[in-house]
Amino acid sequence: MTSTEKGKENEKPAAAGKKAGKKGQKEESTLSEEDLELQQHLDSLVGTAIGEPKYETAPVPKQSARRDAIEELRKDVRMASETVAAIPKALKFLGRHYARLKHGYFKEKESGGSGLGDTSLTAEDLRMLADVLSVVAMAYSDAGEEACESLKFRLEGSANAAGDLPTRDTLIDLDPWGQEYARSLMGEVTRAWHALDGGDKETEATKVEDQGGDAKMADAAEEDSKPPVLEFKRAIERGELEHLVDSIVPFQLKHSCEPDAVDLLLEVEHLEKLDRHIDEHNYGRVCLYLLSSCHFLPPPEDRIVLECAYKLYTQVKQYPDASIVAIKLGDSQRLRDSFLACDALKEDSFLLKCQIAYIAVGANHGADLTQIIEDMEDGDAKETLEEIVSNAKLSDHFIGVARDLDVVEAKTPEDVFKQHLVESRGAGAIDTARQHLANAFVNGFVNAGFCKDKLVCDPEEDAGENVSKSNLIFKNKDHGKISATASIGLISLWDVDGGLPMVDKYLYSKDMNILAGALLAVGITCAGTQSDCDPALALLAEHITFDEGEMSPGILATKIASIMGLGLAYAGNPRPAVTELLVPIITDDTHNSDVVGAAGLSLGLIHAGTADDEAVQTLLQVLMMRGSELPAHKLGARLLCVGLGLLFVGKGDEADAVLEVIKTVDKDLAQYCACIVETMAYAGTGNVLKVQQMLAMVCKLCEPPAPKAEGEKTTKEEEKKEKLQDQIDGETNFVSVLAIALIAMAEDVGAEMAHRNLEHILQFGNKAARKAVPLAYALLHMSNPEVALLDTLGRLTHDSEQEVAHNAILALGLMGAGTNHARIASMLRALSGFYCKDSQSLFIVRCSQGLLHLGKGLMTLAPGRADRTLLSQVALSSLASFMFACSDMKDSILGTGHYLLYLLVPAMRPRFVVTLQQEEGKDQLKHKPVSCHVGQAVDTVGQAGKPKTITGFQTHNTPVLLGVGERMELATEKYISMSPVNESFVVIKDNPDYQE
């Protein structure tokens, strides 16, 4: 190198120094006198702490002076770390000295920290200096995030403010350093933990080199102007990280940062450490965060989180909360354990058991507690609990609420249609059979559960008068009488004692269609209830037996109605006797696809979410043996596949083995069946990967066929095959679109993402995909009208493709089911005028109007339970079954399968809140009106303090009605609720600490 080049090289750092000097002067000129004084003070402390003399001829600071300077720095840093609004001034001014402090620390570390000389630091002094460096490194580390220098200095630092040596037996006191420092430390602990899990991957954070803290100069920086960076080579052991985690978790819980503590334990896979830190003050916020985070975790972590929440609730003796988590886990044994554990709380044992029973019944898990209650000692408590799990009093409570709200009087279809407000485009065929059938459905939906109406089963009239009059049943023709008669069951829903006598007179009819409707009515009446005498099984079993030879359509209708009746009556309540009846029907080769499909669907409803071995093997056997006879474009074959899917509702990867077996089924059915099973297995789980998989399938099935070569001709046989294949692919495509909504409906973030995907499908999809979009919207907002979506559905009701329009009309009814929503009512009235000459479209409009006024506004179809913490598997199964049947309405609802509308029955439930109190001196419950607030629910997960859980509330006296997204709270402290979620039936008790 020449002398000229050497000169230029020497000029570079000089020029850089001048620039830095000018920058420093500019910064200093903008500082106030107070800040300048603080900066100079800290500069002086840093020099003293690292042992630099104040000027060239000055002596090196003594050990005591250096210790005092370090202590002063610790004090300034502690005060600085209390604020989180911006980087504090003390920390900001120390940032530029980070490299000097680090160099000074390493220099002392090399000497061993013995403190033998007058100027050397002791080990205790070094620990205190490491404390300072750890906090400064949080914001000004010059080695990058991956170096985890703040963490390394923390591990070298002291255990508390006194500078004591940290040991594994004592926790590190993080209180002096503040919340922001603890949060930063958590991030570095997480990075270091994952680096250790990486094994052979060498990272700057975790290179295991036993350097003993030796100081080493790193290679020169890439740019000449940058000063050299010191590397801190230190091994991080897993035991050290665990000890630090044990110190951070109680600190975060103490400062109301439960989400941070849970997140850290999730990252290091030590969630069991929560047990020792949970008490009655913080369990609520911790468990609430655990339950809300499970939707965003992959298997098996989601289940581990729920098991942890169950354990914590049990630890603090919150058994109703624990029962909700047990149901979410699908663990019947844990539910029973929570129920039995209430015996330990002697004073409230009966009330807690009643509340757990109501929670279990609301989620269709009442059968899990039946045996335990039967084994109890005879008495009032046993009798009360048996009434709860059997839902024997549900009808009485429902009618009692209706009486309080003054809506007992029966309504007619005309009261719903309000035809005088409709601007008709001309006279339509009003007195058609389809119109009478629509009136029967509307009459049933509107008066559901009220045990009285004006058209079918008025109790004031006897059978003779009913028959002689122009009864609505007898206005219908042929198969229309089936659904018309079955509407009696809907009207007498849940009232087994009062409803069966209404149906009984039709069980002796010589008209096979009326008999079939009566049998279906028996099943509908008994839906959601349990009884020791099993009236549904007793009445329907005799009509299920099949004789040899061909059957007339009427007899076939009675068989199918009996099978469907059993499915509806015992949905979610598997009885061995019912299974024994259905299995031979499914396996019999002589039965046609409609009978086998109905039996398979009923078996799936009965064993929904259980993955019952016998049921699975039965359905798989039929699919493998008769797959070629059951192509996916036939309704019976599709219902059989749906039945198999229902067995795995929410089971996730437990369905993998069955999916492998399905690959051996006939190819025309295998794709559809696999899509159904996978959809139902992940329904309500929010699994993002499965949503992406379904989107990929939609894209694949929406691709146009490859263009044919010029001059290539196709035969009629080939055209027929192509058309059939298009039908089969269309059915699979329809299910794939619904799958997106079914999987994502569990939580709001996933639902919002599903909305965007559905918009794209609506814009770019083919006919089969587009007609599923309205129903997918309805699934995401069942009984919960979304104003923004009403405009979209309103446009789709006039779509050029009739099937899309039909599903959009039905989606309006489902979205507003049981809400009496004024805008939807107005839209449906307008549609009734628009489609007055189209009997099929008008029929769907009428059915939607009936659903909108379901139970006169006292019922809902929403599958969410316990403030949407749970999804009822039975309700989800019934809704999904109905949706899948709507893929070809002309073959189902608009054809002879209109009775499939009654698949919605298991999803129907009251949307009231009733408060019950124990009768004095008795183990019985009585209705107790109390003052309450009803308002829009507010998400309080992770919020500090005690935030309000509802907003925009109104004050009422119970019973009250709750919509989706609304929440009820007691307005008085006079009573204590035994339920963690105030919905359906809430057991209350007097507050012993209440004073007037």
PDB file of N, CA, C and O in Angstrom, residues 154-193:
ATOM      1  N   ARG A 154     -28.953 -11.331  32.356  1.00  0.00           N
ATOM      2  CA  ARG A 154     -29.884 -11.632  33.451  1.00  0.00           C
ATOM      3  C   ARG A 154     -29.457 -12.891  34.197  1.00  0.00           C
ATOM      4  O   ARG A 154     -29.510 -12.966  35.428  1.00  0.00           O
ATOM      5  N   LEU A 155     -29.013 -13.888  33.450  1.00  0.00           N
ATOM      6  CA  LEU A 155     -28.550 -15.131  34.073  1.00  0.00           C
ATOM      7  C   LEU A 155     -27.260 -14.916  34.862  1.00  0.00           C
ATOM      8  O   LEU A 155     -26.960 -15.667  35.795  1.00  0.00           O
ATOM      9  N   GLU A 156     -26.487 -13.890  34.482  1.00  0.00           N
ATOM     10  CA  GLU A 156     -25.263 -13.565  35.215  1.00  0.00           C
ATOM     11  C   GLU A 156     -25.555 -12.631  36.385  1.00  0.00           C
ATOM     12  O   GLU A 156     -24.692 -12.420  37.240  1.00  0.00           O
ATOM     13  N   GLY A 157     -26.757 -12.042  36.413  1.00  0.00           N
ATOM     14  CA  GLY A 157     -27.086 -11.006  37.389  1.00  0.00           C
ATOM     15  C   GLY A 157     -27.467 -11.545  38.745  1.00  0.00           C
ATOM     16  O   GLY A 157     -27.344 -12.738  39.045  1.00  0.00           O
ATOM     17  N   SER A 158     -27.976 -10.619  39.583  1.00  0.00           N
ATOM     18  CA  SER A 158     -28.300 -10.947  40.973  1.00  0.00           C
ATOM     19  C   SER A 158     -29.735 -11.432  41.104  1.00  0.00           C
ATOM     20  O   SER A 158     -30.555 -11.269  40.203  1.00  0.00           O
ATOM     21  N   ALA A 159     -30.044 -12.013  42.254  1.00  0.00           N
ATOM     22  CA  ALA A 159     -31.373 -12.582  42.491  1.00  0.00           C
ATOM     23  C   ALA A 159     -32.365 -11.538  42.967  1.00  0.00           C
ATOM     24  O   ALA A 159     -33.571 -11.705  42.806  1.00  0.00           O
ATOM     25  N   ASN A 160     -31.864 -10.439  43.558  1.00  0.00           N
ATOM     26  CA  ASN A 160     -32.780  -9.445  44.110  1.00  0.00           C
ATOM     27  C   ASN A 160     -32.073  -8.088  44.169  1.00  0.00           C
ATOM     28  O   ASN A 160     -30.940  -7.935  43.708  1.00  0.00           O
ATOM     29  N   ALA A 161     -32.741  -7.116  44.767  1.00  0.00           N
ATOM     30  CA  ALA A 161     -32.188  -5.756  44.835  1.00  0.00           C
ATOM     31  C   ALA A 161     -30.924  -5.690  45.676  1.00  0.00           C
ATOM     32  O   ALA A 161     -30.088  -4.797  45.493  1.00  0.00           O
ATOM     33  N   ALA A 162     -30.740  -6.629  46.610  1.00  0.00           N
ATOM     34  CA  ALA A 162     -29.559  -6.620  47.479  1.00  0.00           C
ATOM     35  C   ALA A 162     -28.324  -7.175  46.782  1.00  0.00           C
ATOM     36  O   ALA A 162     -27.216  -7.104  47.327  1.00  0.00           O
ATOM     37  N   GLY A 163     -28.490  -7.761  45.590  1.00  0.00           N
ATOM     38  CA  GLY A 163     -27.346  -8.286  44.850  1.00  0.00           C
ATOM     39  C   GLY A 163     -26.957  -9.688  45.239  1.00  0.00           C
ATOM     40  O   GLY A 163     -25.834 -10.119  44.966  1.00  0.00           O
ATOM     41  N   ASP A 164     -27.858 -10.453  45.873  1.00  0.00           N
ATOM     42  CA  ASP A 164     -27.537 -11.809  46.320  1.00  0.00           C
ATOM     43  C   ASP A 164     -27.339 -12.740  45.128  1.00  0.00           C
ATOM     44  O   ASP A 164     -27.882 -12.525  44.040  1.00  0.00           O
ATOM     45  N   LEU A 165     -26.598 -13.807  45.372  1.00  0.00           N
ATOM     46  CA  LEU A 165     -26.325 -14.806  44.351  1.00  0.00           C
ATOM     47  C   LEU A 165     -27.595 -15.616  44.077  1.00  0.00           C
ATOM     48  O   LEU A 165     -28.214 -16.133  45.013  1.00  0.00           O
ATOM     49  N   PRO A 166     -28.040 -15.737  42.797  1.00  0.00           N
ATOM     50  CA  PRO A 166     -29.252 -16.520  42.506  1.00  0.00           C
ATOM     51  C   PRO A 166     -28.996 -18.015  42.668  1.00  0.00           C
ATOM     52  O   PRO A 166     -27.929 -18.515  42.284  1.00  0.00           O
ATOM     53  N   THR A 167     -29.958 -18.698  43.250  1.00  0.00           N
ATOM     54  CA  THR A 167     -29.876 -20.149  43.398  1.00  0.00           C
ATOM     55  C   THR A 167     -31.159 -20.768  42.863  1.00  0.00           C
ATOM     56  O   THR A 167     -32.172 -20.089  42.679  1.00  0.00           O
ATOM     57  N   ARG A 168     -31.113 -22.064  42.610  1.00  0.00           N
ATOM     58  CA  ARG A 168     -32.290 -22.751  42.073  1.00  0.00           C
ATOM     59  C   ARG A 168     -33.424 -22.818  43.091  1.00  0.00           C
ATOM     60  O   ARG A 168     -34.577 -23.055  42.723  1.00  0.00           O
ATOM     61  N   ASP A 169     -33.089 -22.645  44.372  1.00  0.00           N
ATOM     62  CA  ASP A 169     -34.117 -22.750  45.416  1.00  0.00           C
ATOM     63  C   ASP A 169     -34.887 -21.449  45.617  1.00  0.00           C
ATOM     64  O   ASP A 169     -35.977 -21.458  46.186  1.00  0.00           O
ATOM     65  N   THR A 170     -34.317 -20.330  45.172  1.00  0.00           N
ATOM     66  CA  THR A 170     -34.993 -19.037  45.353  1.00  0.00           C
ATOM     67  C   THR A 170     -35.280 -18.412  43.994  1.00  0.00           C
ATOM     68  O   THR A 170     -34.468 -18.507  43.067  1.00  0.00           O
ATOM     69  N   LEU A 171     -36.444 -17.778  43.879  1.00  0.00           N
ATOM     70  CA  LEU A 171     -36.843 -17.147  42.622  1.00  0.00           C
ATOM     71  C   LEU A 171     -36.161 -15.795  42.455  1.00  0.00           C
ATOM     72  O   LEU A 171     -35.828 -15.131  43.434  1.00  0.00           O
ATOM     73  N   ILE A 172     -35.970 -15.398  41.218  1.00  0.00           N
ATOM     74  CA  ILE A 172     -35.391 -14.087  40.918  1.00  0.00           C
ATOM     75  C   ILE A 172     -36.468 -13.024  41.092  1.00  0.00           C
ATOM     76  O   ILE A 172     -37.585 -13.161  40.580  1.00  0.00           O
ATOM     77  N   ASP A 173     -36.131 -11.985  41.824  1.00  0.00           N
ATOM     78  CA  ASP A 173     -37.084 -10.900  42.090  1.00  0.00           C
ATOM     79  C   ASP A 173     -37.063  -9.917  40.922  1.00  0.00           C
ATOM     80  O   ASP A 173     -36.085  -9.186  40.717  1.00  0.00           O
ATOM     81  N   LEU A 174     -38.137  -9.907  40.141  1.00  0.00           N
ATOM     82  CA  LEU A 174     -38.210  -9.017  38.977  1.00  0.00           C
ATOM     83  C   LEU A 174     -38.956  -7.718  39.271  1.00  0.00           C
ATOM     84  O   LEU A 174     -39.045  -6.852  38.400  1.00  0.00           O
ATOM     85  N   ASP A 175     -39.494  -7.582  40.472  1.00  0.00           N
ATOM     86  CA  ASP A 175     -40.268  -6.377  40.815  1.00  0.00           C
ATOM     87  C   ASP A 175     -39.487  -5.083  40.604  1.00  0.00           C
ATOM     88  O   ASP A 175     -40.052  -4.102  40.107  1.00  0.00           O
ATOM     89  N   PRO A 176     -38.178  -5.009  40.963  1.00  0.00           N
ATOM     90  CA  PRO A 176     -37.470  -3.729  40.793  1.00  0.00           C
ATOM     91  C   PRO A 176     -37.317  -3.308  39.332  1.00  0.00           C
ATOM     92  O   PRO A 176     -37.108  -2.127  39.053  1.00  0.00           O
ATOM     93  N   TRP A 177     -37.438  -4.249  38.397  1.00  0.00           N
ATOM     94  CA  TRP A 177     -37.083  -3.944  37.007  1.00  0.00           C
ATOM     95  C   TRP A 177     -38.285  -3.624  36.128  1.00  0.00           C
ATOM     96  O   TRP A 177     -38.105  -3.180  34.996  1.00  0.00           O
ATOM     97  N   GLY A 178     -39.472  -3.883  36.588  1.00  0.00           N
ATOM     98  CA  GLY A 178     -40.649  -3.413  35.852  1.00  0.00           C
ATOM     99  C   GLY A 178     -41.216  -4.404  34.845  1.00  0.00           C
ATOM    100  O   GLY A 178     -40.585  -5.387  34.466  1.00  0.00           O
ATOM    101  N   GLN A 179     -42.421  -4.076  34.393  1.00  0.00           N
ATOM    102  CA  GLN A 179     -43.193  -4.951  33.525  1.00  0.00           C
ATOM    103  C   GLN A 179     -42.603  -5.065  32.123  1.00  0.00           C
ATOM    104  O   GLN A 179     -42.540  -6.142  31.536  1.00  0.00           O
ATOM    105  N   GLU A 180     -42.160  -3.938  31.577  1.00  0.00           N
ATOM    106  CA  GLU A 180     -41.645  -3.950  30.203  1.00  0.00           C
ATOM    107  C   GLU A 180     -40.386  -4.805  30.099  1.00  0.00           C
ATOM    108  O   GLU A 180     -40.193  -5.509  29.108  1.00  0.00           O
ATOM    109  N   TYR A 181     -39.554  -4.744  31.115  1.00  0.00           N
ATOM    110  CA  TYR A 181     -38.336  -5.563  31.124  1.00  0.00           C
ATOM    111  C   TYR A 181     -38.702  -7.049  31.180  1.00  0.00           C
ATOM    112  O   TYR A 181     -38.120  -7.867  30.459  1.00  0.00           O
ATOM    113  N   ALA A 182     -39.677  -7.392  32.013  1.00  0.00           N
ATOM    114  CA  ALA A 182     -40.096  -8.798  32.129  1.00  0.00           C
ATOM    115  C   ALA A 182     -40.654  -9.303  30.796  1.00  0.00           C
ATOM    116  O   ALA A 182     -40.379 -10.439  30.385  1.00  0.00           O
ATOM    117  N   ARG A 183     -41.402  -8.448  30.097  1.00  0.00           N
ATOM    118  CA  ARG A 183     -41.976  -8.850  28.809  1.00  0.00           C
ATOM    119  C   ARG A 183     -40.864  -9.064  27.768  1.00  0.00           C
ATOM    120  O   ARG A 183     -40.909 -10.005  26.981  1.00  0.00           O
ATOM    121  N   SER A 184     -39.849  -8.169  27.792  1.00  0.00           N
ATOM    122  CA  SER A 184     -38.723  -8.330  26.867  1.00  0.00           C
ATOM    123  C   SER A 184     -37.953  -9.614  27.170  1.00  0.00           C
ATOM    124  O   SER A 184     -37.535 -10.340  26.268  1.00  0.00           O
ATOM    125  N   LEU A 185     -37.793  -9.882  28.449  1.00  0.00           N
ATOM    126  CA  LEU A 185     -37.079 -11.080  28.876  1.00  0.00           C
ATOM    127  C   LEU A 185     -37.815 -12.344  28.415  1.00  0.00           C
ATOM    128  O   LEU A 185     -37.193 -13.334  28.010  1.00  0.00           O
ATOM    129  N   MET A 186     -39.161 -12.291  28.446  1.00  0.00           N
ATOM    130  CA  MET A 186     -39.950 -13.429  27.993  1.00  0.00           C
ATOM    131  C   MET A 186     -39.659 -13.755  26.531  1.00  0.00           C
ATOM    132  O   MET A 186     -39.538 -14.926  26.151  1.00  0.00           O
ATOM    133  N   GLY A 187     -39.536 -12.719  25.711  1.00  0.00           N
ATOM    134  CA  GLY A 187     -39.252 -12.943  24.300  1.00  0.00           C
ATOM    135  C   GLY A 187     -37.920 -13.630  24.092  1.00  0.00           C
ATOM    136  O   GLY A 187     -37.796 -14.545  23.256  1.00  0.00           O
ATOM    137  N   GLU A 188     -36.919 -13.215  24.857  1.00  0.00           N
ATOM    138  CA  GLU A 188     -35.594 -13.818  24.694  1.00  0.00           C
ATOM    139  C   GLU A 188     -35.558 -15.236  25.265  1.00  0.00           C
ATOM    140  O   GLU A 188     -34.875 -16.104  24.727  1.00  0.00           O
ATOM    141  N   VAL A 189     -36.299 -15.470  26.336  1.00  0.00           N
ATOM    142  CA  VAL A 189     -36.392 -16.834  26.879  1.00  0.00           C
ATOM    143  C   VAL A 189     -37.002 -17.762  25.833  1.00  0.00           C
ATOM    144  O   VAL A 189     -36.533 -18.888  25.614  1.00  0.00           O
ATOM    145  N   THR A 190     -38.046 -17.280  25.170  1.00  0.00           N
ATOM    146  CA  THR A 190     -38.707 -18.086  24.142  1.00  0.00           C
ATOM    147  C   THR A 190     -37.764 -18.406  22.995  1.00  0.00           C
ATOM    148  O   THR A 190     -37.686 -19.548  22.528  1.00  0.00           O
ATOM    149  N   ARG A 191     -37.011 -17.381  22.532  1.00  0.00           N
ATOM    150  CA  ARG A 191     -36.068 -17.609  21.436  1.00  0.00           C
ATOM    151  C   ARG A 191     -34.991 -18.614  21.837  1.00  0.00           C
ATOM    152  O   ARG A 191     -34.638 -19.508  21.058  1.00  0.00           O
ATOM    153  N   ALA A 192     -34.481 -18.456  23.044  1.00  0.00           N
ATOM    154  CA  ALA A 192     -33.428 -19.365  23.506  1.00  0.00           C
ATOM    155  C   ALA A 192     -33.959 -20.789  23.657  1.00  0.00           C
ATOM    156  O   ALA A 192     -33.266 -21.762  23.331  1.00  0.00           O
ATOM    157  N   TRP A 193     -35.170 -20.919  24.127  1.00  0.00           N
ATOM    158  CA  TRP A 193     -35.782 -22.248  24.322  1.00  0.00           C
ATOM    159  C   TRP A 193     -35.944 -22.959  22.976  1.00  0.00           C
ATOM    160  O   TRP A 193     -35.600 -24.130  22.835  1.00  0.00           O
TER     161      TRP A 193
END
